Short mmCIF file of C-alpha atoms in Angstrom, two decimals:
data_model
loop_
_atom_site.label_atom_id
_atom_site.label_comp_id
_atom_site.label_asym_id
_atom_site.label_seq_id
_atom_site.Cartn_x
_atom_site.Cartn_y
_atom_site.Cartn_z
CA UNK U 1 0.02 0.07 -0.05
CA UNK U 2 3.15 2.31 1.09
CA UNK U 3 4.43 1.80 -2.53
CA UNK U 4 1.05 2.27 -4.20
CA UNK U 5 0.59 5.75 -2.45
CA UNK U 6 5.02 6.48 -2.60
CA UNK U 7 3.94 6.14 -6.77
CA UNK U 8 0.91 7.49 -6.91
CA UNK U 9 2.84 10.78 -5.12
CA UNK U 10 5.90 11.00 -8.10
CA UNK U 11 3.46 10.04 -10.69
CA UNK U 12 1.41 13.28 -10.23
CA UNK U 13 4.43 15.57 -9.00
CA UNK U 14 6.58 15.25 -12.35
CA UNK U 15 4.51 16.05 -14.90
CA UNK U 16 2.76 18.70 -11.92
CA UNK U 17 6.13 20.12 -11.28
CA UNK U 18 6.84 20.40 -14.88
CA UNK U 19 3.73 21.60 -15.58
CA UNK U 20 4.08 24.88 -12.75
CA UNK U 21 7.46 25.60 -12.94
CA UNK U 22 8.47 25.23 -16.37
CA UNK U 23 7.94 28.48 -18.26
CA UNK U 24 10.12 29.39 -15.41
CA UNK U 25 13.26 26.96 -16.54
CA UNK U 26 12.13 27.05 -20.22
CA UNK U 27 14.32 30.64 -20.47
CA UNK U 28 14.36 32.72 -23.53
CA UNK U 29 13.45 30.64 -26.85
CA UNK U 30 16.04 28.93 -28.44
CA UNK U 31 16.30 30.04 -32.24
CA UNK U 32 14.41 27.18 -34.51
CA UNK U 33 16.35 24.28 -37.01
CA UNK U 34 15.36 21.49 -38.72
CA UNK U 35 12.29 19.92 -38.42
CA UNK U 36 12.61 15.84 -36.34
CA UNK U 37 16.50 16.49 -35.90
CA UNK U 38 18.03 14.84 -33.55
CA UNK U 39 20.05 16.21 -31.24
CA UNK U 40 20.57 16.70 -27.17
CA UNK U 41 18.81 16.93 -24.98
CA UNK U 42 15.11 15.47 -27.32
CA UNK U 43 15.61 16.87 -30.53
CA UNK U 44 13.31 19.50 -32.41
CA UNK U 45 9.44 19.06 -33.47
CA UNK U 46 7.29 19.26 -36.62
CA UNK U 47 8.67 23.52 -36.82
CA UNK U 48 11.92 22.99 -35.55
CA UNK U 49 11.60 24.02 -32.03
CA UNK U 50 14.07 22.43 -29.10
CA UNK U 51 11.15 19.18 -27.49
CA UNK U 52 12.76 19.84 -24.08
CA UNK U 53 11.43 23.57 -24.38
CA UNK U 54 8.13 22.47 -25.38
CA UNK U 55 7.80 20.31 -22.63
CA UNK U 56 8.32 22.72 -19.69
CA UNK U 57 6.22 25.08 -21.95
CA UNK U 58 3.57 22.37 -22.82
CA UNK U 59 2.08 21.46 -19.29
CA UNK U 60 0.58 24.82 -17.29
CA UNK U 61 -2.45 24.57 -20.39
CA UNK U 62 -3.34 21.14 -20.33
CA UNK U 63 -3.26 21.06 -16.20
CA UNK U 64 -4.61 24.63 -15.54
CA UNK U 65 -7.45 24.56 -18.37
CA UNK U 66 -8.60 21.19 -16.72
CA UNK U 67 -8.43 22.28 -12.97
CA UNK U 68 -10.67 25.29 -13.31
CA UNK U 69 -12.97 23.04 -15.40
CA UNK U 70 -13.80 20.90 -13.20
CA UNK U 71 -13.68 23.94 -10.77
CA UNK U 72 -15.92 25.37 -12.07
CA UNK U 73 -18.41 22.14 -12.76
CA UNK U 74 -18.39 21.76 -8.72
CA UNK U 75 -18.78 25.20 -8.60
CA UNK U 76 -22.23 24.92 -9.89
CA UNK U 77 -23.08 21.12 -10.07
CA UNK U 78 -23.04 20.84 -5.76
CA UNK U 79 -25.54 24.09 -5.78
CA UNK U 80 -27.44 22.10 -8.78
CA UNK U 81 -27.55 19.09 -7.40
CA UNK U 82 -28.35 19.92 -2.80
CA UNK U 83 -31.54 21.83 -4.60
CA UNK U 84 -33.01 18.77 -6.15
CA UNK U 85 -32.00 16.92 -3.59
CA UNK U 86 -33.57 18.82 -0.32
CA UNK U 87 -36.02 21.19 -1.80
CA UNK U 88 -38.66 18.41 -1.61
CA UNK U 89 -40.55 19.35 -3.90
CA UNK U 90 -40.68 16.54 -6.90
CA UNK U 91 -41.22 18.94 -9.66
CA UNK U 92 -37.70 20.99 -8.91
CA UNK U 93 -36.36 17.35 -8.72
CA UNK U 94 -37.89 16.99 -12.52
CA UNK U 95 -37.13 20.94 -13.95
CA UNK U 96 -33.22 20.21 -12.53
CA UNK U 97 -32.10 17.08 -13.09
CA UNK U 98 -34.20 16.45 -17.02
CA UNK U 99 -32.52 19.02 -18.82
CA UNK U 100 -28.62 17.48 -17.57
CA UNK U 101 -29.98 13.97 -18.21
CA UNK U 102 -29.87 14.88 -22.48
CA UNK U 103 -26.79 15.99 -22.29
CA UNK U 104 -25.83 13.18 -20.70
CA UNK U 105 -26.82 10.96 -23.38
CA UNK U 106 -24.33 12.83 -26.02
CA UNK U 107 -21.40 11.11 -26.29
CA UNK U 108 -18.72 13.74 -24.55
CA UNK U 109 -16.57 14.06 -28.23
CA UNK U 110 -19.72 14.54 -29.61
CA UNK U 111 -20.81 17.50 -27.52
CA UNK U 112 -17.36 18.83 -27.21
CA UNK U 113 -17.53 19.61 -31.22
CA UNK U 114 -21.08 21.05 -31.37
CA UNK U 115 -20.50 23.16 -28.25
CA UNK U 116 -16.60 24.11 -29.75
CA UNK U 117 -18.52 25.84 -33.23
CA UNK U 118 -20.59 28.28 -30.65
CA UNK U 119 -17.72 29.35 -28.39
CA UNK U 120 -14.42 31.23 -29.68
CA UNK U 121 -11.66 29.42 -29.94
CA UNK U 122 -9.33 30.35 -26.44
CA UNK U 123 -8.60 28.64 -23.47
CA UNK U 124 -11.39 30.08 -21.61
CA UNK U 125 -14.11 29.12 -23.57
CA UNK U 126 -12.17 25.37 -23.53
CA UNK U 127 -12.74 25.63 -19.97
CA UNK U 128 -16.61 26.38 -20.06
CA UNK U 129 -17.25 23.94 -22.59
CA UNK U 130 -15.12 21.26 -20.41
CA UNK U 131 -17.30 22.31 -17.94
CA UNK U 132 -20.18 22.01 -19.21
CA UNK U 133 -19.83 18.37 -20.60
CA UNK U 134 -18.80 17.69 -16.77
CA UNK U 135 -21.60 19.15 -15.34
CA UNK U 136 -24.01 16.49 -15.17
CA UNK U 137 -22.35 13.82 -13.73
CA UNK U 138 -20.94 15.82 -11.22
CA UNK U 139 -24.85 17.16 -10.29
CA UNK U 140 -26.33 13.49 -10.28
CA UNK U 141 -22.84 12.52 -7.60
CA UNK U 142 -23.84 15.54 -4.98
CA UNK U 143 -27.78 15.14 -5.45
CA UNK U 144 -27.03 11.10 -4.94
CA UNK U 145 -24.53 11.62 -2.42
CA UNK U 146 -27.48 14.53 -0.59
CA UNK U 147 -30.50 11.84 -0.71
CA UNK U 148 -28.06 9.49 1.62
CA UNK U 149 -27.77 12.45 3.99
CA UNK U 150 -31.19 14.14 3.86
CA UNK U 151 -32.79 10.29 4.19
CA UNK U 152 -30.54 9.35 7.42
CA UNK U 153 -31.47 8.88 11.10
CA UNK U 154 -29.07 12.10 12.11
CA UNK U 155 -31.00 14.22 9.97
CA UNK U 156 -34.66 13.36 11.27
CA UNK U 157 -33.21 13.61 14.28
CA UNK U 158 -32.05 17.15 13.46
CA UNK U 159 -35.67 18.01 12.36
CA UNK U 160 -36.69 17.18 15.90
CA UNK U 161 -33.82 19.62 17.55
CA UNK U 162 -35.42 22.30 15.83
CA UNK U 163 -32.07 22.69 13.47
CA UNK U 164 -32.48 25.27 11.10
CA UNK U 165 -32.49 24.32 7.55
CA UNK U 166 -29.63 25.91 7.06
CA UNK U 167 -27.39 24.42 9.92
CA UNK U 168 -29.34 20.82 8.20
CA UNK U 169 -28.84 21.35 4.64
CA UNK U 170 -24.74 23.48 4.66
CA UNK U 171 -23.54 22.14 8.33
CA UNK U 172 -24.71 18.13 8.04
CA UNK U 173 -25.66 17.23 4.09
CA UNK U 174 -22.57 19.18 3.18
CA UNK U 175 -19.75 17.31 5.47
CA UNK U 176 -21.30 14.23 5.17
CA UNK U 177 -21.59 14.41 1.10
CA UNK U 178 -17.81 15.64 1.04
CA UNK U 179 -16.01 12.79 1.08
CA UNK U 180 -17.85 11.30 -1.61
CA UNK U 181 -17.16 14.48 -3.30
CA UNK U 182 -13.15 14.20 -2.98
CA UNK U 183 -12.79 10.58 -4.31
CA UNK U 184 -14.75 12.66 -7.66
CA UNK U 185 -12.46 14.84 -7.92
CA UNK U 186 -9.71 12.43 -9.41
CA UNK U 187 -12.15 11.04 -11.23
CA UNK U 188 -13.21 14.30 -12.98
CA UNK U 189 -9.92 16.16 -13.04
CA UNK U 190 -8.85 12.30 -14.98
CA UNK U 191 -11.80 13.32 -17.39
CA UNK U 192 -11.51 16.62 -17.92
CA UNK U 193 -7.96 16.33 -19.15
CA UNK U 194 -8.81 13.49 -21.43
CA UNK U 195 -11.56 15.96 -22.67
CA UNK U 196 -8.61 18.74 -23.33
CA UNK U 197 -6.41 16.53 -25.25
CA UNK U 198 -8.92 15.54 -27.63
CA UNK U 199 -9.98 18.88 -27.90
CA UNK U 200 -6.42 19.78 -28.42
CA UNK U 201 -6.13 16.65 -31.22
CA UNK U 202 -9.45 17.81 -32.78
CA UNK U 203 -8.52 21.57 -33.03
CA UNK U 204 -10.72 22.74 -30.22
CA UNK U 205 -9.26 25.58 -28.20
CA UNK U 206 -5.62 25.83 -28.44
CA UNK U 207 -3.85 27.14 -32.11
CA UNK U 208 -2.06 24.26 -33.82
CA UNK U 209 1.41 25.05 -33.10
CA UNK U 210 0.62 26.31 -29.62
CA UNK U 211 3.78 25.33 -26.66
CA UNK U 212 0.60 22.53 -25.63
CA UNK U 213 1.58 18.99 -24.08
CA UNK U 214 -1.63 17.40 -26.23
CA UNK U 215 -1.11 19.68 -29.25
CA UNK U 216 3.18 18.54 -29.73
CA UNK U 217 1.50 14.56 -29.81
CA UNK U 218 -0.84 15.24 -32.29
CA UNK U 219 1.39 17.67 -34.43
CA UNK U 220 4.19 15.38 -34.02
CA UNK U 221 3.02 12.28 -34.69
CA UNK U 222 4.08 12.13 -38.46
CA UNK U 223 7.49 12.58 -37.29
CA UNK U 224 7.27 9.24 -34.62
CA UNK U 225 9.76 6.95 -36.68
CA UNK U 226 11.88 10.20 -36.86
CA UNK U 227 11.78 11.51 -33.76
CA UNK U 228 9.91 10.05 -31.30
CA UNK U 229 11.04 11.91 -28.23
CA UNK U 230 8.47 14.95 -29.22
CA UNK U 231 5.28 12.53 -29.20
CA UNK U 232 6.60 9.68 -26.59
CA UNK U 233 7.69 12.36 -23.48
CA UNK U 234 4.25 14.42 -24.06
CA UNK U 235 2.20 11.51 -24.33
CA UNK U 236 3.85 9.70 -20.68
CA UNK U 237 3.28 13.33 -19.13
CA UNK U 238 -0.40 13.03 -20.37
CA UNK U 239 -0.46 9.33 -18.68
CA UNK U 240 1.66 10.38 -15.37
CA UNK U 241 -0.63 13.24 -14.48
CA UNK U 242 -3.64 10.59 -14.72
CA UNK U 243 -2.58 7.50 -13.18
CA UNK U 244 -0.99 10.11 -10.37
CA UNK U 245 -4.29 11.82 -10.03
CA UNK U 246 -6.75 8.32 -9.74
CA UNK U 247 -3.81 6.80 -7.02
CA UNK U 248 -3.59 9.79 -4.69
CA UNK U 249 -7.09 10.66 -4.83
CA UNK U 250 -8.20 6.82 -4.45
CA UNK U 251 -5.42 6.59 -0.81
CA UNK U 252 -6.88 10.30 0.20
CA UNK U 253 -10.71 9.04 0.61
CA UNK U 254 -9.54 5.22 2.21
CA UNK U 255 -9.30 5.07 5.60
CA UNK U 256 -5.99 3.95 6.80
#
Protein backbone atom coordinates (compact mmCIF):
# COMPACT_ATOMS: atom_id res chain seq x y z
CA UNK A 1 0.00 0.00 0.00
CA UNK A 2 2.86 2.39 0.81
CA UNK A 3 4.49 1.58 -2.52
CA UNK A 4 1.24 2.38 -4.32
CA UNK A 5 0.90 5.65 -2.45
CA UNK A 6 4.51 6.57 -3.24
CA UNK A 7 4.02 5.72 -6.91
CA UNK A 8 0.94 7.92 -7.07
CA UNK A 9 2.75 10.87 -5.51
CA UNK A 10 5.74 10.52 -7.85
CA UNK A 11 3.57 10.11 -10.95
CA UNK A 12 1.62 13.22 -9.99
CA UNK A 13 4.56 15.32 -8.80
CA UNK A 14 6.70 15.04 -11.94
CA UNK A 15 4.19 16.34 -14.54
CA UNK A 16 2.62 18.76 -12.07
CA UNK A 17 6.04 20.19 -11.17
CA UNK A 18 6.93 20.60 -14.85
CA UNK A 19 3.58 22.27 -15.52
CA UNK A 20 3.95 24.76 -12.67
CA UNK A 21 7.68 25.49 -12.82
CA UNK A 22 8.41 24.77 -16.48
CA UNK A 23 7.71 28.25 -17.88
CA UNK A 24 10.26 29.78 -15.46
CA UNK A 25 12.84 27.07 -16.27
CA UNK A 26 12.46 27.31 -20.03
CA UNK A 27 14.37 30.56 -20.40
CA UNK A 28 14.60 32.54 -23.62
CA UNK A 29 13.30 30.79 -26.76
CA UNK A 30 15.97 29.02 -28.80
CA UNK A 31 16.20 29.74 -32.54
CA UNK A 32 14.39 27.21 -34.69
CA UNK A 33 16.38 24.52 -36.46
CA UNK A 34 15.70 21.55 -38.70
CA UNK A 35 12.41 19.69 -38.17
CA UNK A 36 12.65 16.38 -36.26
CA UNK A 37 16.39 16.68 -35.75
CA UNK A 38 17.93 14.30 -33.19
CA UNK A 39 19.87 16.93 -31.23
CA UNK A 40 20.30 16.87 -27.40
CA UNK A 41 18.46 16.59 -25.17
CA UNK A 42 15.14 15.65 -26.87
CA UNK A 43 15.55 16.85 -30.43
CA UNK A 44 13.31 19.26 -32.34
CA UNK A 45 9.62 19.22 -33.22
CA UNK A 46 7.74 19.55 -36.52
CA UNK A 47 8.70 23.23 -36.94
CA UNK A 48 12.25 22.93 -35.60
CA UNK A 49 11.63 24.07 -32.02
CA UNK A 50 13.50 22.50 -29.12
CA UNK A 51 11.29 19.70 -27.71
CA UNK A 52 12.55 20.07 -24.12
CA UNK A 53 11.67 23.76 -24.20
CA UNK A 54 8.18 22.92 -25.48
CA UNK A 55 7.77 20.27 -22.76
CA UNK A 56 8.59 22.89 -20.12
CA UNK A 57 6.12 25.35 -21.64
CA UNK A 58 3.35 22.90 -22.56
CA UNK A 59 2.09 21.59 -19.24
CA UNK A 60 0.61 24.73 -17.75
CA UNK A 61 -2.21 25.02 -20.28
CA UNK A 62 -3.23 21.35 -19.90
CA UNK A 63 -3.24 21.44 -16.09
CA UNK A 64 -4.78 24.89 -15.71
CA UNK A 65 -7.64 24.26 -18.15
CA UNK A 66 -8.46 20.88 -16.56
CA UNK A 67 -8.37 22.27 -13.01
CA UNK A 68 -10.35 25.41 -13.82
CA UNK A 69 -12.97 23.43 -15.74
CA UNK A 70 -13.34 20.91 -12.90
CA UNK A 71 -13.61 23.71 -10.32
CA UNK A 72 -16.24 25.48 -12.40
CA UNK A 73 -18.24 22.25 -12.83
CA UNK A 74 -18.24 21.66 -9.06
CA UNK A 75 -19.01 25.29 -8.24
CA UNK A 76 -22.17 25.07 -10.36
CA UNK A 77 -23.00 21.38 -9.99
CA UNK A 78 -22.88 20.87 -6.21
CA UNK A 79 -25.47 23.58 -5.40
CA UNK A 80 -27.76 22.28 -8.17
CA UNK A 81 -27.46 18.71 -6.91
CA UNK A 82 -28.14 19.73 -3.32
CA UNK A 83 -31.12 21.84 -4.38
CA UNK A 84 -32.61 18.91 -6.31
CA UNK A 85 -32.14 16.56 -3.35
CA UNK A 86 -33.27 18.85 -0.54
CA UNK A 87 -36.07 20.85 -2.16
CA UNK A 88 -38.69 18.34 -1.03
CA UNK A 89 -40.75 18.90 -4.19
CA UNK A 90 -40.76 16.50 -7.11
CA UNK A 91 -41.25 19.18 -9.74
CA UNK A 92 -38.09 21.00 -8.62
CA UNK A 93 -36.10 17.80 -8.99
CA UNK A 94 -37.57 17.21 -12.46
CA UNK A 95 -36.89 20.75 -13.67
CA UNK A 96 -33.26 20.62 -12.50
CA UNK A 97 -32.36 17.08 -13.53
CA UNK A 98 -34.16 16.32 -16.81
CA UNK A 99 -32.24 18.86 -18.98
CA UNK A 100 -28.98 17.49 -17.60
CA UNK A 101 -30.06 13.94 -18.40
CA UNK A 102 -30.39 15.00 -22.04
CA UNK A 103 -26.80 16.21 -22.03
CA UNK A 104 -25.67 12.89 -20.54
CA UNK A 105 -27.23 11.07 -23.48
CA UNK A 106 -24.89 12.84 -25.92
CA UNK A 107 -21.36 11.34 -26.26
CA UNK A 108 -18.77 13.65 -24.73
CA UNK A 109 -16.70 14.05 -27.91
CA UNK A 110 -19.79 14.91 -29.98
CA UNK A 111 -20.87 17.39 -27.32
CA UNK A 112 -17.35 18.85 -27.35
CA UNK A 113 -17.56 19.48 -31.09
CA UNK A 114 -21.10 20.93 -30.86
CA UNK A 115 -20.22 23.30 -28.01
CA UNK A 116 -16.98 24.35 -29.69
CA UNK A 117 -19.03 25.64 -32.62
CA UNK A 118 -20.83 28.04 -30.26
CA UNK A 119 -17.72 29.59 -28.66
CA UNK A 120 -14.78 31.58 -29.97
CA UNK A 121 -11.55 29.52 -29.89
CA UNK A 122 -9.32 30.02 -26.88
CA UNK A 123 -8.38 28.60 -23.47
CA UNK A 124 -11.23 30.42 -21.71
CA UNK A 125 -13.78 28.91 -24.08
CA UNK A 126 -12.23 25.47 -23.57
CA UNK A 127 -12.63 25.83 -19.79
CA UNK A 128 -16.33 26.61 -20.19
CA UNK A 129 -16.88 23.78 -22.69
CA UNK A 130 -15.18 21.13 -20.53
CA UNK A 131 -17.04 22.39 -17.45
CA UNK A 132 -20.40 22.14 -19.24
CA UNK A 133 -19.63 18.59 -20.35
CA UNK A 134 -18.71 17.56 -16.81
CA UNK A 135 -21.59 19.40 -15.14
CA UNK A 136 -24.34 16.72 -15.48
CA UNK A 137 -22.24 14.02 -13.82
CA UNK A 138 -21.21 16.34 -11.00
CA UNK A 139 -24.87 17.22 -10.39
CA UNK A 140 -25.90 13.55 -10.31
CA UNK A 141 -23.10 12.59 -7.90
CA UNK A 142 -23.94 15.54 -5.63
CA UNK A 143 -27.66 14.76 -5.70
CA UNK A 144 -27.08 11.09 -4.83
CA UNK A 145 -24.78 11.98 -1.93
CA UNK A 146 -27.20 14.63 -0.64
CA UNK A 147 -30.17 12.24 -0.85
CA UNK A 148 -28.31 9.66 1.22
CA UNK A 149 -27.54 12.24 3.91
CA UNK A 150 -31.07 13.67 3.82
CA UNK A 151 -32.62 10.25 4.51
CA UNK A 152 -30.35 9.38 7.43
CA UNK A 153 -31.46 9.11 11.06
CA UNK A 154 -29.07 11.91 11.98
CA UNK A 155 -30.97 14.29 9.69
CA UNK A 156 -34.25 13.25 11.29
CA UNK A 157 -32.75 13.92 14.71
CA UNK A 158 -31.68 17.40 13.60
CA UNK A 159 -35.25 18.10 12.41
CA UNK A 160 -36.69 17.00 15.74
CA UNK A 161 -34.25 19.25 17.57
CA UNK A 162 -35.51 22.21 15.58
CA UNK A 163 -32.26 22.92 13.75
CA UNK A 164 -32.49 25.46 10.92
CA UNK A 165 -32.67 24.41 7.29
CA UNK A 166 -29.29 26.02 6.64
CA UNK A 167 -27.61 24.05 9.42
CA UNK A 168 -29.18 20.79 8.21
CA UNK A 169 -28.58 21.37 4.49
CA UNK A 170 -25.18 23.03 4.50
CA UNK A 171 -23.79 21.95 7.85
CA UNK A 172 -24.71 18.28 8.08
CA UNK A 173 -25.42 17.39 4.43
CA UNK A 174 -22.41 19.27 3.12
CA UNK A 175 -20.05 17.51 5.51
CA UNK A 176 -21.62 14.14 4.75
CA UNK A 177 -21.06 14.65 1.02
CA UNK A 178 -17.41 15.60 1.39
CA UNK A 179 -15.85 12.11 1.19
CA UNK A 180 -17.88 11.20 -1.89
CA UNK A 181 -17.01 14.46 -3.63
CA UNK A 182 -13.29 14.20 -2.84
CA UNK A 183 -13.24 10.70 -4.33
CA UNK A 184 -15.07 11.98 -7.38
CA UNK A 185 -12.69 14.93 -7.93
CA UNK A 186 -9.93 12.59 -9.07
CA UNK A 187 -12.23 10.99 -11.64
CA UNK A 188 -13.47 14.36 -12.87
CA UNK A 189 -9.94 15.76 -13.22
CA UNK A 190 -8.87 12.76 -15.28
CA UNK A 191 -12.00 13.15 -17.43
CA UNK A 192 -11.21 16.84 -17.89
CA UNK A 193 -7.64 15.98 -18.95
CA UNK A 194 -9.06 13.53 -21.48
CA UNK A 195 -11.39 16.18 -22.91
CA UNK A 196 -8.64 18.84 -23.03
CA UNK A 197 -6.34 16.43 -24.87
CA UNK A 198 -9.17 15.44 -27.21
CA UNK A 199 -9.95 19.08 -27.91
CA UNK A 200 -6.32 19.69 -28.85
CA UNK A 201 -6.41 16.73 -31.23
CA UNK A 202 -9.59 18.11 -32.79
CA UNK A 203 -8.14 21.62 -33.08
CA UNK A 204 -10.53 23.11 -30.53
CA UNK A 205 -9.43 25.79 -28.08
CA UNK A 206 -5.70 26.08 -28.85
CA UNK A 207 -3.64 27.08 -31.86
CA UNK A 208 -2.19 24.23 -33.97
CA UNK A 209 1.38 25.20 -32.99
CA UNK A 210 0.65 26.03 -29.34
CA UNK A 211 3.12 24.94 -26.66
CA UNK A 212 0.81 22.32 -25.18
CA UNK A 213 1.49 18.64 -24.39
CA UNK A 214 -1.61 17.38 -26.16
CA UNK A 215 -0.96 19.57 -29.20
CA UNK A 216 2.64 18.30 -29.26
CA UNK A 217 1.44 14.69 -29.47
CA UNK A 218 -0.94 15.49 -32.31
CA UNK A 219 1.32 17.73 -34.39
CA UNK A 220 4.50 15.64 -34.04
CA UNK A 221 3.07 12.18 -34.66
CA UNK A 222 3.99 12.44 -38.34
CA UNK A 223 7.66 12.32 -37.34
CA UNK A 224 7.27 9.55 -34.77
CA UNK A 225 9.88 7.32 -36.42
CA UNK A 226 12.28 10.20 -37.05
CA UNK A 227 12.22 11.83 -33.64
CA UNK A 228 9.99 9.89 -31.18
CA UNK A 229 10.71 12.01 -28.10
CA UNK A 230 8.54 14.84 -29.43
CA UNK A 231 5.56 12.45 -29.10
CA UNK A 232 6.56 10.06 -26.33
CA UNK A 233 7.58 12.59 -23.67
CA UNK A 234 4.39 14.73 -23.68
CA UNK A 235 2.22 11.62 -24.04
CA UNK A 236 3.89 9.93 -21.06
CA UNK A 237 3.53 13.11 -18.99
CA UNK A 238 -0.23 13.21 -19.67
CA UNK A 239 -0.55 9.51 -18.78
CA UNK A 240 1.52 9.98 -15.60
CA UNK A 241 -0.62 12.94 -14.58
CA UNK A 242 -3.85 10.97 -15.09
CA UNK A 243 -2.67 7.85 -13.25
CA UNK A 244 -1.09 9.90 -10.47
CA UNK A 245 -4.32 11.82 -9.90
CA UNK A 246 -6.33 8.59 -9.66
CA UNK A 247 -3.91 6.92 -7.23
CA UNK A 248 -3.52 10.02 -5.05
CA UNK A 249 -7.23 10.77 -4.68
CA UNK A 250 -8.05 7.09 -4.21
CA UNK A 251 -5.57 6.91 -1.36
CA UNK A 252 -6.84 10.19 0.13
CA UNK A 253 -10.34 8.85 0.71
CA UNK A 254 -9.32 5.42 2.02
CA UNK A 255 -9.46 4.86 5.74
CA UNK A 256 -6.13 3.86 7.30
